[in-house]
PDB file of C-alpha atoms in Angstrom:
ATOM      1  CA  UNK B 158     -38.734 -72.188 -30.535  1.00  0.00           C
ATOM      2  CA  UNK B 159     -40.311 -75.367 -31.705  1.00  0.00           C
ATOM      3  CA  UNK B 160     -38.002 -76.639 -34.693  1.00  0.00           C
ATOM      4  CA  UNK B 161     -39.090 -79.995 -35.762  1.00  0.00           C
ATOM      5  CA  UNK B 162     -41.790 -82.690 -35.272  1.00  0.00           C
ATOM      6  CA  UNK B 163     -40.876 -86.295 -34.801  1.00  0.00           C
ATOM      7  CA  UNK B 164     -42.831 -88.808 -34.985  1.00  0.00           C
ATOM      8  CA  UNK B 165     -42.637 -92.306 -33.256  1.00  0.00           C
ATOM      9  CA  UNK B 166     -44.499 -95.492 -33.910  1.00  0.00           C
ATOM     10  CA  UNK B 167     -44.387 -96.831 -30.305  1.00  0.00           C
ATOM     11  CA  UNK B 168     -42.071 -95.208 -27.708  1.00  0.00           C
ATOM     12  CA  UNK B 169     -38.578 -94.034 -27.578  1.00  0.00           C
ATOM     13  CA  UNK B 170     -38.447 -97.517 -24.444  1.00  0.00           C
ATOM     14  CA  UNK B 171     -39.750 -99.528 -27.096  1.00  0.00           C
ATOM     15  CA  UNK B 172     -37.400-100.513 -29.533  1.00  0.00           C
ATOM     16  CA  UNK B 173     -38.565 -98.040 -32.659  1.00  0.00           C
ATOM     17  CA  UNK B 174     -36.350 -95.828 -34.172  1.00  0.00           C
ATOM     18  CA  UNK B 175     -37.863 -92.621 -34.555  1.00  0.00           C
ATOM     19  CA  UNK B 176     -36.008 -91.613 -37.829  1.00  0.00           C
ATOM     20  CA  UNK B 177     -36.744 -95.143 -39.377  1.00  0.00           C
ATOM     21  CA  UNK B 178     -40.697 -95.747 -39.013  1.00  0.00           C
ATOM     22  CA  UNK B 179     -41.610 -91.723 -38.735  1.00  0.00           C
ATOM     23  CA  UNK B 180     -41.262 -90.948 -42.353  1.00  0.00           C
ATOM     24  CA  UNK B 181     -43.866 -94.036 -43.076  1.00  0.00           C
ATOM     25  CA  UNK B 182     -46.512 -92.243 -40.656  1.00  0.00           C
ATOM     26  CA  UNK B 183     -47.088 -89.908 -42.752  1.00  0.00           C
ATOM     27  CA  UNK B 184     -48.237 -89.592 -46.380  1.00  0.00           C
ATOM     28  CA  UNK B 185     -46.268 -87.470 -49.088  1.00  0.00           C
ATOM     29  CA  UNK B 186     -49.226 -85.112 -49.190  1.00  0.00           C
ATOM     30  CA  UNK B 187     -50.143 -85.241 -45.120  1.00  0.00           C
ATOM     31  CA  UNK B 188     -46.556 -84.019 -44.643  1.00  0.00           C
ATOM     32  CA  UNK B 189     -46.630 -81.609 -47.450  1.00  0.00           C
ATOM     33  CA  UNK B 190     -50.010 -80.155 -45.955  1.00  0.00           C
ATOM     34  CA  UNK B 191     -48.200 -80.037 -42.420  1.00  0.00           C
ATOM     35  CA  UNK B 192     -45.242 -78.124 -43.521  1.00  0.00           C
ATOM     36  CA  UNK B 193     -47.342 -75.854 -45.699  1.00  0.00           C
ATOM     37  CA  UNK B 194     -49.447 -75.355 -42.441  1.00  0.00           C
ATOM     38  CA  UNK B 195     -46.659 -74.636 -40.529  1.00  0.00           C
ATOM     39  CA  UNK B 196     -43.699 -73.651 -41.819  1.00  0.00           C
ATOM     40  CA  UNK B 197     -40.484 -73.162 -40.178  1.00  0.00           C
ATOM     41  CA  UNK B 198     -41.107 -76.665 -38.554  1.00  0.00           C
ATOM     42  CA  UNK B 199     -39.244 -79.604 -39.706  1.00  0.00           C
ATOM     43  CA  UNK B 200     -41.884 -82.064 -40.135  1.00  0.00           C
ATOM     44  CA  UNK B 201     -41.033 -85.789 -39.504  1.00  0.00           C
ATOM     45  CA  UNK B 202     -37.545 -85.014 -38.933  1.00  0.00           C
ATOM     46  CA  UNK B 203     -35.174 -87.737 -37.829  1.00  0.00           C
ATOM     47  CA  UNK B 204     -34.700 -88.080 -33.799  1.00  0.00           C
ATOM     48  CA  UNK B 205     -31.109 -86.861 -33.316  1.00  0.00           C
ATOM     49  CA  UNK B 206     -28.910 -88.476 -31.007  1.00  0.00           C
ATOM     50  CA  UNK B 207     -28.506 -87.744 -27.819  1.00  0.00           C
ATOM     51  CA  UNK B 208     -31.684 -86.574 -25.077  1.00  0.00           C
ATOM     52  CA  UNK B 209     -31.831 -83.144 -26.864  1.00  0.00           C
ATOM     53  CA  UNK B 210     -34.851 -80.784 -25.579  1.00  0.00           C
ATOM     54  CA  UNK B 211     -37.958 -82.166 -26.760  1.00  0.00           C
ATOM     55  CA  UNK B 212     -41.443 -82.294 -25.151  1.00  0.00           C
ATOM     56  CA  UNK B 213     -43.392 -86.207 -25.792  1.00  0.00           C
ATOM     57  CA  UNK B 214     -47.130 -86.308 -26.354  1.00  0.00           C
ATOM     58  CA  UNK B 215     -48.714 -89.386 -26.174  1.00  0.00           C
ATOM     59  CA  UNK B 216     -50.798 -89.963 -29.152  1.00  0.00           C
ATOM     60  CA  UNK B 217     -53.008 -92.099 -27.204  1.00  0.00           C
ATOM     61  CA  UNK B 218     -53.548 -89.631 -24.378  1.00  0.00           C
ATOM     62  CA  UNK B 219     -54.492 -86.980 -26.913  1.00  0.00           C
ATOM     63  CA  UNK B 220     -56.867 -88.967 -28.839  1.00  0.00           C
ATOM     64  CA  UNK B 221     -58.868 -90.037 -25.735  1.00  0.00           C
ATOM     65  CA  UNK B 222     -58.739 -86.169 -23.970  1.00  0.00           C
ATOM     66  CA  UNK B 223     -56.450 -87.765 -21.501  1.00  0.00           C
ATOM     67  CA  UNK B 224     -53.536 -85.349 -21.642  1.00  0.00           C
ATOM     68  CA  UNK B 225     -52.937 -83.294 -18.934  1.00  0.00           C
ATOM     69  CA  UNK B 226     -52.435 -79.669 -20.809  1.00  0.00           C
ATOM     70  CA  UNK B 227     -51.254 -77.678 -17.961  1.00  0.00           C
ATOM     71  CA  UNK B 228     -48.684 -79.970 -17.472  1.00  0.00           C
ATOM     72  CA  UNK B 229     -47.571 -79.584 -21.318  1.00  0.00           C
ATOM     73  CA  UNK B 230     -47.953 -76.088 -21.624  1.00  0.00           C
ATOM     74  CA  UNK B 231     -45.411 -75.433 -18.434  1.00  0.00           C
ATOM     75  CA  UNK B 232     -42.863 -78.156 -20.187  1.00  0.00           C
ATOM     76  CA  UNK B 233     -42.973 -76.173 -23.439  1.00  0.00           C
ATOM     77  CA  UNK B 234     -43.001 -72.848 -21.994  1.00  0.00           C
ATOM     78  CA  UNK B 235     -39.576 -74.046 -19.752  1.00  0.00           C
ATOM     79  CA  UNK B 236     -38.241 -75.547 -23.267  1.00  0.00           C
ATOM     80  CA  UNK B 237     -38.880 -72.173 -25.503  1.00  0.00           C
ATOM     81  CA  UNK B 238     -37.364 -70.142 -22.508  1.00  0.00           C
ATOM     82  CA  UNK B 239     -33.955 -72.076 -23.262  1.00  0.00           C
ATOM     83  CA  UNK B 240     -33.951 -72.176 -26.900  1.00  0.00           C
ATOM     84  CA  UNK B 241     -34.837 -74.437 -30.162  1.00  0.00           C
ATOM     85  CA  UNK B 242     -36.657 -77.776 -28.971  1.00  0.00           C
ATOM     86  CA  UNK B 243     -38.075 -81.017 -30.349  1.00  0.00           C
ATOM     87  CA  UNK B 244     -41.769 -82.016 -30.183  1.00  0.00           C
ATOM     88  CA  UNK B 245     -42.291 -85.634 -30.078  1.00  0.00           C
ATOM     89  CA  UNK B 246     -45.249 -87.690 -30.876  1.00  0.00           C
ATOM     90  CA  UNK B 247     -45.068 -91.203 -29.465  1.00  0.00           C
ATOM     91  CA  UNK B 248     -47.477 -94.557 -30.154  1.00  0.00           C
ATOM     92  CA  UNK B 249     -48.674 -93.160 -33.585  1.00  0.00           C
ATOM     93  CA  UNK B 250     -49.539 -97.103 -34.731  1.00  0.00           C
ATOM     94  CA  UNK B 251     -52.140 -96.968 -32.261  1.00  0.00           C
ATOM     95  CA  UNK B 252     -54.031 -94.822 -34.553  1.00  0.00           C
ATOM     96  CA  UNK B 253     -56.831 -95.611 -37.007  1.00  0.00           C
ATOM     97  CA  UNK B 254     -55.644 -94.625 -40.495  1.00  0.00           C
ATOM     98  CA  UNK B 255     -55.466 -91.317 -41.164  1.00  0.00           C
ATOM     99  CA  UNK B 256     -54.656 -90.688 -36.860  1.00  0.00           C
ATOM    100  CA  UNK B 257     -50.937 -89.607 -37.282  1.00  0.00           C
ATOM    101  CA  UNK B 258     -51.831 -86.660 -39.746  1.00  0.00           C
ATOM    102  CA  UNK B 259     -54.505 -85.458 -37.707  1.00  0.00           C
ATOM    103  CA  UNK B 260     -52.934 -85.755 -34.524  1.00  0.00           C
ATOM    104  CA  UNK B 261     -50.057 -83.508 -35.736  1.00  0.00           C
ATOM    105  CA  UNK B 262     -51.968 -81.220 -37.028  1.00  0.00           C
ATOM    106  CA  UNK B 263     -54.102 -80.790 -33.595  1.00  0.00           C
ATOM    107  CA  UNK B 264     -50.719 -80.666 -31.616  1.00  0.00           C
ATOM    108  CA  UNK B 265     -48.859 -78.370 -33.755  1.00  0.00           C
ATOM    109  CA  UNK B 266     -51.985 -76.442 -33.649  1.00  0.00           C
ATOM    110  CA  UNK B 267     -52.352 -76.331 -29.712  1.00  0.00           C
ATOM    111  CA  UNK B 268     -48.226 -75.716 -30.183  1.00  0.00           C
ATOM    112  CA  UNK B 269     -48.192 -73.093 -32.703  1.00  0.00           C
ATOM    113  CA  UNK B 270     -47.454 -69.923 -30.481  1.00  0.00           C
ATOM    114  CA  UNK B 271     -43.955 -71.756 -30.120  1.00  0.00           C
ATOM    115  CA  UNK B 272     -43.491 -71.370 -33.998  1.00  0.00           C
ATOM    116  CA  UNK B 273     -43.817 -67.780 -34.315  1.00  0.00           C
ATOM    117  CA  UNK B 274     -43.952 -67.699 -38.036  1.00  0.00           C
ATOM    118  CA  UNK B 275     -43.909 -64.154 -39.886  1.00  0.00           C
ATOM    119  CA  UNK B 276     -44.917 -62.624 -43.272  1.00  0.00           C
ATOM    120  CA  UNK B 277     -43.233 -59.564 -44.610  1.00  0.00           C
ATOM    121  CA  UNK B 278     -45.276 -57.529 -43.532  1.00  0.00           C
ATOM    122  CA  UNK B 279     -44.070 -58.535 -40.038  1.00  0.00           C
ATOM    123  CA  UNK B 280     -40.291 -59.452 -40.812  1.00  0.00           C
ATOM    124  CA  UNK B 281     -38.920 -55.633 -40.199  1.00  0.00           C
ATOM    125  CA  UNK B 282     -36.680 -54.305 -37.353  1.00  0.00           C
ATOM    126  CA  UNK B 283     -40.096 -52.320 -36.208  1.00  0.00           C
ATOM    127  CA  UNK B 284     -42.288 -55.217 -36.157  1.00  0.00           C
ATOM    128  CA  UNK B 285     -39.187 -57.488 -33.939  1.00  0.00           C
ATOM    129  CA  UNK B 286     -39.659 -53.670 -31.318  1.00  0.00           C
ATOM    130  CA  UNK B 287     -43.420 -54.288 -31.538  1.00  0.00           C
ATOM    131  CA  UNK B 288     -42.722 -58.072 -30.052  1.00  0.00           C
ATOM    132  CA  UNK B 289     -40.371 -57.002 -27.708  1.00  0.00           C
ATOM    133  CA  UNK B 290     -42.620 -54.327 -26.343  1.00  0.00           C
ATOM    134  CA  UNK B 291     -45.692 -56.741 -26.006  1.00  0.00           C
ATOM    135  CA  UNK B 292     -43.354 -59.090 -24.203  1.00  0.00           C
ATOM    136  CA  UNK B 293     -42.199 -56.668 -21.848  1.00  0.00           C
ATOM    137  CA  UNK B 294     -46.181 -55.631 -20.983  1.00  0.00           C
ATOM    138  CA  UNK B 295     -46.841 -59.221 -19.570  1.00  0.00           C
ATOM    139  CA  UNK B 296     -45.232 -60.726 -16.283  1.00  0.00           C
ATOM    140  CA  UNK B 297     -45.680 -64.234 -17.020  1.00  0.00           C
ATOM    141  CA  UNK B 298     -45.026 -65.348 -13.297  1.00  0.00           C
ATOM    142  CA  UNK B 299     -48.777 -64.383 -13.014  1.00  0.00           C
ATOM    143  CA  UNK B 300     -50.851 -67.403 -14.691  1.00  0.00           C
ATOM    144  CA  UNK B 301     -53.798 -65.252 -16.021  1.00  0.00           C
ATOM    145  CA  UNK B 302     -51.242 -62.744 -17.626  1.00  0.00           C
ATOM    146  CA  UNK B 303     -49.452 -65.993 -19.031  1.00  0.00           C
ATOM    147  CA  UNK B 304     -52.392 -66.784 -20.370  1.00  0.00           C
ATOM    148  CA  UNK B 305     -53.382 -63.906 -21.859  1.00  0.00           C
ATOM    149  CA  UNK B 306     -49.897 -63.521 -23.471  1.00  0.00           C
ATOM    150  CA  UNK B 307     -50.025 -67.128 -25.000  1.00  0.00           C
ATOM    151  CA  UNK B 308     -53.322 -66.052 -26.593  1.00  0.00           C
ATOM    152  CA  UNK B 309     -52.314 -63.234 -27.819  1.00  0.00           C
ATOM    153  CA  UNK B 310     -49.256 -64.992 -29.852  1.00  0.00           C
ATOM    154  CA  UNK B 311     -51.649 -67.686 -30.975  1.00  0.00           C
ATOM    155  CA  UNK B 312     -54.177 -65.134 -32.294  1.00  0.00           C
ATOM    156  CA  UNK B 313     -51.182 -63.824 -34.500  1.00  0.00           C
ATOM    157  CA  UNK B 314     -50.341 -66.890 -35.627  1.00  0.00           C
ATOM    158  CA  UNK B 315     -54.132 -67.869 -36.274  1.00  0.00           C
ATOM    159  CA  UNK B 316     -54.234 -64.870 -38.573  1.00  0.00           C
ATOM    160  CA  UNK B 317     -51.056 -65.862 -40.355  1.00  0.00           C
ATOM    161  CA  UNK B 318     -52.769 -69.084 -41.428  1.00  0.00           C
ATOM    162  CA  UNK B 319     -56.086 -67.627 -42.167  1.00  0.00           C
ATOM    163  CA  UNK B 320     -54.430 -64.897 -44.157  1.00  0.00           C
ATOM    164  CA  UNK B 321     -50.626 -65.173 -44.695  1.00  0.00           C
ATOM    165  CA  UNK B 322     -50.438 -61.877 -46.539  1.00  0.00           C
ATOM    166  CA  UNK B 323     -51.790 -60.239 -43.604  1.00  0.00           C
ATOM    167  CA  UNK B 324     -50.837 -56.407 -42.989  1.00  0.00           C
ATOM    168  CA  UNK B 325     -48.903 -55.226 -40.263  1.00  0.00           C
ATOM    169  CA  UNK B 326     -51.814 -53.291 -38.774  1.00  0.00           C
ATOM    170  CA  UNK B 327     -53.789 -56.424 -38.411  1.00  0.00           C
ATOM    171  CA  UNK B 328     -51.218 -58.126 -36.956  1.00  0.00           C
ATOM    172  CA  UNK B 329     -50.255 -55.882 -34.412  1.00  0.00           C
ATOM    173  CA  UNK B 330     -53.932 -55.662 -33.826  1.00  0.00           C
ATOM    174  CA  UNK B 331     -53.922 -59.522 -33.082  1.00  0.00           C
ATOM    175  CA  UNK B 332     -51.047 -58.981 -30.467  1.00  0.00           C
ATOM    176  CA  UNK B 333     -52.582 -56.035 -28.855  1.00  0.00           C
ATOM    177  CA  UNK B 334     -56.508 -56.994 -29.092  1.00  0.00           C
ATOM    178  CA  UNK B 335     -56.707 -57.693 -25.283  1.00  0.00           C
ATOM    179  CA  UNK B 336     -54.608 -55.310 -23.853  1.00  0.00           C
ATOM    180  CA  UNK B 337     -56.311 -53.512 -21.595  1.00  0.00           C
ATOM    181  CA  UNK B 338     -56.822 -56.905 -19.564  1.00  0.00           C
ATOM    182  CA  UNK B 339     -53.455 -56.114 -18.142  1.00  0.00           C
ATOM    183  CA  UNK B 340     -55.555 -53.527 -16.136  1.00  0.00           C
ATOM    184  CA  UNK B 341     -58.974 -54.954 -15.416  1.00  0.00           C
ATOM    185  CA  UNK B 342     -58.163 -58.480 -15.156  1.00  0.00           C
ATOM    186  CA  UNK B 343     -54.591 -59.261 -14.298  1.00  0.00           C
ATOM    187  CA  UNK B 344     -55.254 -61.267 -11.046  1.00  0.00           C
ATOM    188  CA  UNK B 345     -58.735 -62.632 -11.241  1.00  0.00           C
ATOM    189  CA  UNK B 346     -61.501 -62.478 -13.762  1.00  0.00           C
ATOM    190  CA  UNK B 347     -64.617 -60.186 -13.776  1.00  0.00           C
ATOM    191  CA  UNK B 348     -66.256 -60.984 -17.366  1.00  0.00           C
ATOM    192  CA  UNK B 349     -68.973 -63.433 -15.641  1.00  0.00           C
ATOM    193  CA  UNK B 350     -70.321 -60.265 -13.373  1.00  0.00           C
ATOM    194  CA  UNK B 351     -70.563 -58.489 -16.216  1.00  0.00           C
ATOM    195  CA  UNK B 352     -74.722 -57.479 -16.333  1.00  0.00           C
ATOM    196  CA  UNK B 353     -74.251 -57.158 -20.218  1.00  0.00           C
ATOM    197  CA  UNK B 354     -71.943 -59.240 -21.599  1.00  0.00           C
ATOM    198  CA  UNK B 355     -71.728 -57.382 -24.790  1.00  0.00           C
ATOM    199  CA  UNK B 356     -71.693 -53.768 -23.396  1.00  0.00           C
ATOM    200  CA  UNK B 357     -68.633 -55.101 -21.135  1.00  0.00           C
ATOM    201  CA  UNK B 358     -66.838 -56.740 -24.015  1.00  0.00           C
ATOM    202  CA  UNK B 359     -67.202 -53.139 -25.864  1.00  0.00           C
ATOM    203  CA  UNK B 360     -65.630 -51.064 -23.054  1.00  0.00           C
ATOM    204  CA  UNK B 361     -62.834 -53.469 -23.014  1.00  0.00           C
ATOM    205  CA  UNK B 362     -62.374 -52.874 -26.729  1.00  0.00           C
ATOM    206  CA  UNK B 363     -62.603 -49.167 -26.775  1.00  0.00           C
ATOM    207  CA  UNK B 364     -60.124 -49.100 -23.650  1.00  0.00           C
ATOM    208  CA  UNK B 365     -57.698 -51.233 -25.315  1.00  0.00           C
ATOM    209  CA  UNK B 366     -57.685 -49.437 -28.261  1.00  0.00           C
ATOM    210  CA  UNK B 367     -56.171 -46.477 -26.635  1.00  0.00           C
ATOM    211  CA  UNK B 368     -53.711 -48.480 -24.977  1.00  0.00           C
ATOM    212  CA  UNK B 369     -52.641 -50.318 -27.659  1.00  0.00           C
ATOM    213  CA  UNK B 370     -51.791 -46.862 -29.830  1.00  0.00           C
ATOM    214  CA  UNK B 371     -50.012 -45.418 -26.942  1.00  0.00           C
ATOM    215  CA  UNK B 372     -47.897 -48.649 -26.605  1.00  0.00           C
ATOM    216  CA  UNK B 373     -46.989 -48.818 -30.204  1.00  0.00           C
ATOM    217  CA  UNK B 374     -45.970 -45.019 -30.199  1.00  0.00           C
ATOM    218  CA  UNK B 375     -42.208 -44.955 -30.931  1.00  0.00           C
ATOM    219  CA  UNK B 376     -41.708 -48.064 -32.204  1.00  0.00           C
ATOM    220  CA  UNK B 377     -41.198 -47.180 -35.205  1.00  0.00           C
ATOM    221  CA  UNK B 378     -44.734 -47.836 -37.295  1.00  0.00           C
ATOM    222  CA  UNK B 379     -46.082 -44.873 -39.396  1.00  0.00           C
ATOM    223  CA  UNK B 380     -49.065 -43.184 -37.728  1.00  0.00           C
ATOM    224  CA  UNK B 381     -51.852 -44.522 -40.164  1.00  0.00           C
ATOM    225  CA  UNK B 382     -50.523 -48.109 -39.336  1.00  0.00           C
ATOM    226  CA  UNK B 383     -51.301 -46.879 -35.556  1.00  0.00           C
ATOM    227  CA  UNK B 384     -54.735 -45.591 -35.773  1.00  0.00           C
ATOM    228  CA  UNK B 385     -55.701 -48.561 -37.690  1.00  0.00           C
ATOM    229  CA  UNK B 386     -54.505 -50.904 -35.310  1.00  0.00           C
ATOM    230  CA  UNK B 387     -56.777 -48.603 -32.974  1.00  0.00           C
ATOM    231  CA  UNK B 388     -59.305 -49.032 -35.115  1.00  0.00           C
ATOM    232  CA  UNK B 389     -59.379 -52.760 -35.150  1.00  0.00           C
ATOM    233  CA  UNK B 390     -58.543 -53.229 -31.319  1.00  0.00           C
ATOM    234  CA  UNK B 391     -62.022 -51.106 -30.575  1.00  0.00           C
ATOM    235  CA  UNK B 392     -64.160 -53.042 -32.975  1.00  0.00           C
ATOM    236  CA  UNK B 393     -62.945 -56.527 -32.586  1.00  0.00           C
ATOM    237  CA  UNK B 394     -65.356 -57.750 -30.063  1.00  0.00           C
ATOM    238  CA  UNK B 395     -68.352 -57.202 -32.630  1.00  0.00           C
ATOM    239  CA  UNK B 396     -68.337 -58.818 -36.370  1.00  0.00           C
ATOM    240  CA  UNK B 397     -68.363 -56.329 -39.190  1.00  0.00           C
ATOM    241  CA  UNK B 398     -67.682 -56.021 -43.231  1.00  0.00           C
ATOM    242  CA  UNK B 399     -64.562 -54.641 -42.497  1.00  0.00           C
ATOM    243  CA  UNK B 400     -62.142 -57.820 -44.319  1.00  0.00           C
ATOM    244  CA  UNK B 401     -59.571 -57.323 -41.550  1.00  0.00           C
ATOM    245  CA  UNK B 402     -61.707 -57.013 -39.000  1.00  0.00           C
ATOM    246  CA  UNK B 403     -62.988 -60.162 -39.382  1.00  0.00           C
ATOM    247  CA  UNK B 404     -59.898 -61.765 -39.776  1.00  0.00           C
ATOM    248  CA  UNK B 405     -59.053 -60.674 -36.421  1.00  0.00           C
ATOM    249  CA  UNK B 406     -62.246 -61.865 -34.972  1.00  0.00           C
ATOM    250  CA  UNK B 407     -61.799 -65.168 -37.036  1.00  0.00           C
ATOM    251  CA  UNK B 408     -58.354 -65.600 -35.483  1.00  0.00           C
ATOM    252  CA  UNK B 409     -59.405 -64.653 -31.950  1.00  0.00           C
ATOM    253  CA  UNK B 410     -62.003 -67.284 -31.846  1.00  0.00           C
ATOM    254  CA  UNK B 411     -60.046 -69.662 -33.321  1.00  0.00           C
ATOM    255  CA  UNK B 412     -57.705 -69.678 -30.432  1.00  0.00           C
ATOM    256  CA  UNK B 413     -60.409 -69.581 -28.187  1.00  0.00           C
ATOM    257  CA  UNK B 414     -61.390 -72.837 -29.359  1.00  0.00           C
ATOM    258  CA  UNK B 415     -58.015 -74.386 -29.887  1.00  0.00           C
ATOM    259  CA  UNK B 416     -55.788 -72.859 -26.855  1.00  0.00           C
ATOM    260  CA  UNK B 417     -58.319 -71.316 -24.244  1.00  0.00           C
ATOM    261  CA  UNK B 418     -61.517 -73.115 -23.864  1.00  0.00           C
ATOM    262  CA  UNK B 419     -60.081 -76.133 -22.037  1.00  0.00           C
ATOM    263  CA  UNK B 420     -58.733 -73.606 -19.268  1.00  0.00           C
ATOM    264  CA  UNK B 421     -61.616 -71.173 -19.618  1.00  0.00           C
ATOM    265  CA  UNK B 422     -64.062 -74.296 -18.794  1.00  0.00           C
ATOM    266  CA  UNK B 423     -61.710 -75.268 -15.667  1.00  0.00           C
ATOM    267  CA  UNK B 424     -62.125 -71.759 -14.378  1.00  0.00           C
ATOM    268  CA  UNK B 425     -65.562 -70.366 -15.260  1.00  0.00           C
ATOM    269  CA  UNK B 426     -67.397 -73.544 -14.895  1.00  0.00           C
ATOM    270  CA  UNK B 427     -70.124 -75.085 -17.424  1.00  0.00           C
ATOM    271  CA  UNK B 428     -72.455 -72.103 -17.576  1.00  0.00           C
ATOM    272  CA  UNK B 429     -70.434 -68.988 -18.557  1.00  0.00           C
ATOM    273  CA  UNK B 430     -68.518 -71.368 -20.896  1.00  0.00           C
ATOM    274  CA  UNK B 431     -71.449 -72.386 -22.575  1.00  0.00           C
ATOM    275  CA  UNK B 432     -72.559 -68.529 -23.044  1.00  0.00           C
ATOM    276  CA  UNK B 433     -69.012 -67.951 -24.278  1.00  0.00           C
ATOM    277  CA  UNK B 434     -69.159 -70.656 -26.860  1.00  0.00           C
ATOM    278  CA  UNK B 435     -72.411 -68.981 -28.247  1.00  0.00           C
ATOM    279  CA  UNK B 436     -70.953 -65.791 -28.446  1.00  0.00           C
ATOM    280  CA  UNK B 437     -67.665 -67.042 -29.711  1.00  0.00           C
ATOM    281  CA  UNK B 438     -69.490 -69.116 -32.786  1.00  0.00           C
ATOM    282  CA  UNK B 439     -71.027 -66.100 -34.004  1.00  0.00           C
ATOM    283  CA  UNK B 440     -68.377 -63.934 -34.460  1.00  0.00           C
ATOM    284  CA  UNK B 441     -66.492 -66.738 -36.788  1.00  0.00           C
ATOM    285  CA  UNK B 442     -67.347 -66.825 -40.434  1.00  0.00           C
ATOM    286  CA  UNK B 443     -68.459 -70.027 -42.182  1.00  0.00           C
ATOM    287  CA  UNK B 444     -64.804 -70.545 -43.873  1.00  0.00           C
ATOM    288  CA  UNK B 445     -63.249 -70.481 -40.520  1.00  0.00           C
ATOM    289  CA  UNK B 446     -66.165 -72.066 -38.889  1.00  0.00           C
ATOM    290  CA  UNK B 447     -65.296 -75.106 -41.033  1.00  0.00           C
ATOM    291  CA  UNK B 448     -61.981 -75.612 -39.295  1.00  0.00           C
ATOM    292  CA  UNK B 449     -63.387 -76.123 -35.826  1.00  0.00           C
ATOM    293  CA  UNK B 450     -63.738 -80.087 -36.735  1.00  0.00           C
ATOM    294  CA  UNK B 451     -60.237 -80.282 -37.130  1.00  0.00           C
ATOM    295  CA  UNK B 452     -59.317 -78.714 -33.776  1.00  0.00           C
ATOM    296  CA  UNK B 453     -58.969 -80.650 -30.836  1.00  0.00           C
ATOM    297  CA  UNK B 454     -61.246 -79.471 -27.907  1.00  0.00           C
ATOM    298  CA  UNK B 455     -62.449 -80.903 -24.553  1.00  0.00           C
ATOM    299  CA  UNK B 456     -65.164 -83.261 -25.174  1.00  0.00           C
ATOM    300  CA  UNK B 457     -67.475 -81.248 -22.690  1.00  0.00           C
ATOM    301  CA  UNK B 458     -66.641 -77.920 -25.325  1.00  0.00           C
ATOM    302  CA  UNK B 459     -67.430 -80.323 -28.461  1.00  0.00           C
ATOM    303  CA  UNK B 460     -70.702 -80.954 -27.055  1.00  0.00           C
ATOM    304  CA  UNK B 461     -71.147 -77.220 -26.202  1.00  0.00           C
ATOM    305  CA  UNK B 462     -70.145 -76.404 -29.807  1.00  0.00           C
ATOM    306  CA  UNK B 463     -72.682 -79.271 -30.926  1.00  0.00           C
ATOM    307  CA  UNK B 464     -75.770 -78.329 -28.711  1.00  0.00           C
ATOM    308  CA  UNK B 465     -75.258 -74.217 -30.055  1.00  0.00           C
ATOM    309  CA  UNK B 466     -75.460 -75.593 -33.905  1.00  0.00           C
ATOM    310  CA  UNK B 467     -78.265 -77.811 -33.131  1.00  0.00           C
ATOM    311  CA  UNK B 468     -80.053 -74.733 -31.262  1.00  0.00           C
ATOM    312  CA  UNK B 469     -79.423 -72.345 -34.454  1.00  0.00           C
ATOM    313  CA  UNK B 470     -80.727 -74.880 -36.584  1.00  0.00           C
ATOM    314  CA  UNK B 471     -84.089 -75.338 -34.312  1.00  0.00           C
ATOM    315  CA  UNK B 472     -84.149 -70.915 -34.613  1.00  0.00           C
ATOM    316  CA  UNK B 473     -83.532 -71.023 -30.588  1.00  0.00           C
ATOM    317  CA  UNK B 474     -82.326 -67.563 -29.218  1.00  0.00           C
ATOM    318  CA  UNK B 475     -78.466 -67.112 -28.011  1.00  0.00           C
ATOM    319  CA  UNK B 476     -78.299 -67.214 -24.276  1.00  0.00           C
ATOM    320  CA  UNK B 477     -79.292 -63.865 -22.547  1.00  0.00           C
ATOM    321  CA  UNK B 478     -75.795 -63.443 -21.130  1.00  0.00           C
ATOM    322  CA  UNK B 479     -74.259 -63.200 -24.288  1.00  0.00           C
ATOM    323  CA  UNK B 480     -76.718 -61.197 -26.724  1.00  0.00           C
ATOM    324  CA  UNK B 481     -76.391 -57.789 -27.670  1.00  0.00           C
TER     325      UNK B 481
END
């Protein structure tokens, strides 16, 4: 679990003392904002003595999109499996004014699944059983299942950032919204072969709802909560007026951009990714869409987002692949 964010002006080998320089890299307001956004993470913590478990991120590579995200994720998974760890941001003194806070926000967003925040509704023994059951479903040695598990946890964390008071039904729906992929896409993806993308997604949601309800039975959740989870999962691929459904859509879409979009592009290529970006943008409410500039995406994804916005302003139709 991620416990501390340590800020380093240069690098550990450059003679910088993180505990002395880190606090100066963020203003009090910036530090307070990050602490509010990522509760449970000590922001600007002093560097502990010795070689404590940690991951290091070069801020210069992060800002230039030169960082190897797969290697970073692999390291984070290994650290998390062993317990608590720190995250060190290096070379922050090389950034422009405000760059340290922006980079910290983006990196913590990428790593938020290792924070695993909860609220009053999910800080219960029943929800602990839900989390344990959810984890048991995934063989994390399979790359696609690892990606799906990470995405589920990330959607859950996005949901709590967007609505700290989210009910247990919404949080469970965040965890189980893509459970159907355990059956249909555990070893290879098929969505790009669908003739009707929206129909494919609707069927994925319908089957997932039944699987989610069956999986949650016997874990101590009230029947009405399980039914509500099923309703949310069944409808999660279509925006609607239901506030919790809209919250799930926002969290799911933001997780795609902040966590999954780079890997999606590598796996599917630009054509299907462009259609996916358009589809996902349409699921976002304006307030959630306004967060996109604060999310670090690959330049290719940022270009697709900008292109979709320009097409919308020009009144162009959505890509045929993703039209309902």
